[in-house]
Amino acid sequence: MFFNKAIIFCAIASASALSVRAAPPPGPVLTAEVVYHTFIKASPFLIDSTTTQVWTQSPSQTASATN
């Protein structure tokens, strides 16, 4: 009786393992330079600063933050 239940459990476990899909491949890594104006206390008083934004493009939609 126990052996039959073990066989049935293994069959169900293997069937559910086969139905699991592989993870999608990772998306491309994107970079962008962001330029913004900054005030300083010395001449020329207004300069351009840059930061680099790096992110990975995702194939699925995600909820955006709302402020």
PDB file of C-alpha atoms in Angstrom:
ATOM      1  CA  MET A   1       0.000   0.000   0.000  1.00  0.00           C
ATOM      2  CA  PHE A   2       2.789   2.440   0.911  1.00  0.00           C
ATOM      3  CA  PHE A   3       4.670   1.522  -2.263  1.00  0.00           C
ATOM      4  CA  ASN A   4       1.648   2.423  -4.434  1.00  0.00           C
ATOM      5  CA  LYS A   5       1.331   5.823  -2.741  1.00  0.00           C
ATOM      6  CA  ALA A   6       5.057   6.443  -3.235  1.00  0.00           C
ATOM      7  CA  ILE A   7       4.786   5.626  -6.959  1.00  0.00           C
ATOM      8  CA  ILE A   8       1.773   7.923  -7.360  1.00  0.00           C
ATOM      9  CA  PHE A   9       3.547  10.720  -5.467  1.00  0.00           C
ATOM     10  CA  CYS A  10       6.643  10.376  -7.681  1.00  0.00           C
ATOM     11  CA  ALA A  11       4.509  10.432 -10.827  1.00  0.00           C
ATOM     12  CA  ILE A  12       2.712  13.603  -9.749  1.00  0.00           C
ATOM     13  CA  ALA A  13       5.960  15.270  -8.657  1.00  0.00           C
ATOM     14  CA  SER A  14       7.681  14.497 -11.961  1.00  0.00           C
ATOM     15  CA  ALA A  15       4.670  15.691 -13.966  1.00  0.00           C
ATOM     16  CA  SER A  16       4.577  18.976 -12.077  1.00  0.00           C
ATOM     17  CA  ALA A  17       8.339  19.396 -12.494  1.00  0.00           C
ATOM     18  CA  LEU A  18       7.983  18.980 -16.247  1.00  0.00           C
ATOM     19  CA  SER A  19       5.313  21.669 -16.393  1.00  0.00           C
ATOM     20  CA  VAL A  20       7.611  24.319 -14.859  1.00  0.00           C
ATOM     21  CA  ARG A  21       8.867  26.676 -17.544  1.00  0.00           C
ATOM     22  CA  ALA A  22      12.433  27.810 -17.792  1.00  0.00           C
ATOM     23  CA  ALA A  23      13.163  31.391 -16.792  1.00  0.00           C
ATOM     24  CA  PRO A  24      13.316  33.830 -19.709  1.00  0.00           C
ATOM     25  CA  PRO A  25      16.791  34.921 -20.735  1.00  0.00           C
ATOM     26  CA  PRO A  26      17.983  38.129 -19.103  1.00  0.00           C
ATOM     27  CA  GLY A  27      17.372  41.303 -21.059  1.00  0.00           C
ATOM     28  CA  PRO A  28      20.052  43.618 -22.391  1.00  0.00           C
ATOM     29  CA  VAL A  29      21.901  45.948 -20.039  1.00  0.00           C
ATOM     30  CA  LEU A  30      21.290  49.592 -20.969  1.00  0.00           C
ATOM     31  CA  THR A  31      23.220  52.692 -19.914  1.00  0.00           C
ATOM     32  CA  ALA A  32      22.425  56.387 -20.268  1.00  0.00           C
ATOM     33  CA  GLU A  33      24.246  59.576 -19.337  1.00  0.00           C
ATOM     34  CA  VAL A  34      22.004  62.052 -17.498  1.00  0.00           C
ATOM     35  CA  VAL A  35      23.139  65.687 -17.720  1.00  0.00           C
ATOM     36  CA  TYR A  36      21.784  68.245 -15.274  1.00  0.00           C
ATOM     37  CA  HIS A  37      22.651  71.824 -14.291  1.00  0.00           C
ATOM     38  CA  THR A  38      24.214  72.423 -10.878  1.00  0.00           C
ATOM     39  CA  PHE A  39      24.849  75.654  -8.984  1.00  0.00           C
ATOM     40  CA  ILE A  40      28.201  76.098  -7.232  1.00  0.00           C
ATOM     41  CA  LYS A  41      29.606  78.864  -4.989  1.00  0.00           C
ATOM     42  CA  ALA A  42      32.520  79.775  -7.284  1.00  0.00           C
ATOM     43  CA  SER A  43      32.696  81.107 -10.820  1.00  0.00           C
ATOM     44  CA  PRO A  44      31.171  80.041 -13.314  1.00  0.00           C
ATOM     45  CA  PHE A  45      28.374  79.345 -10.732  1.00  0.00           C
ATOM     46  CA  LEU A  46      26.400  77.102 -13.092  1.00  0.00           C
ATOM     47  CA  ILE A  47      27.972  73.879 -14.324  1.00  0.00           C
ATOM     48  CA  ASP A  48      26.773  70.721 -16.013  1.00  0.00           C
ATOM     49  CA  SER A  49      27.033  67.513 -14.009  1.00  0.00           C
ATOM     50  CA  THR A  50      26.482  64.002 -15.273  1.00  0.00           C
ATOM     51  CA  THR A  51      25.462  60.700 -13.787  1.00  0.00           C
ATOM     52  CA  THR A  52      25.348  57.306 -15.427  1.00  0.00           C
ATOM     53  CA  GLN A  53      22.120  55.323 -15.172  1.00  0.00           C
ATOM     54  CA  VAL A  54      22.426  51.561 -15.706  1.00  0.00           C
ATOM     55  CA  TRP A  55      19.480  49.166 -15.854  1.00  0.00           C
ATOM     56  CA  THR A  56      18.508  45.787 -17.258  1.00  0.00           C
ATOM     57  CA  GLN A  57      15.582  45.687 -19.632  1.00  0.00           C
ATOM     58  CA  SER A  58      12.918  43.298 -18.390  1.00  0.00           C
ATOM     59  CA  PRO A  59      10.626  41.323 -20.694  1.00  0.00           C
ATOM     60  CA  SER A  60       7.739  41.632 -18.227  1.00  0.00           C
ATOM     61  CA  GLN A  61       5.799  44.665 -17.113  1.00  0.00           C
ATOM     62  CA  THR A  62       6.283  45.957 -13.594  1.00  0.00           C
ATOM     63  CA  ALA A  63       4.249  48.418 -11.597  1.00  0.00           C
ATOM     64  CA  SER A  64       5.671  51.918 -11.597  1.00  0.00           C
ATOM     65  CA  ALA A  65       6.067  53.915  -8.417  1.00  0.00           C
ATOM     66  CA  THR A  66       3.629  56.781  -8.069  1.00  0.00           C
ATOM     67  CA  ASN A  67       4.512  59.662  -5.796  1.00  0.00           C
TER      68      ASN A  67
END
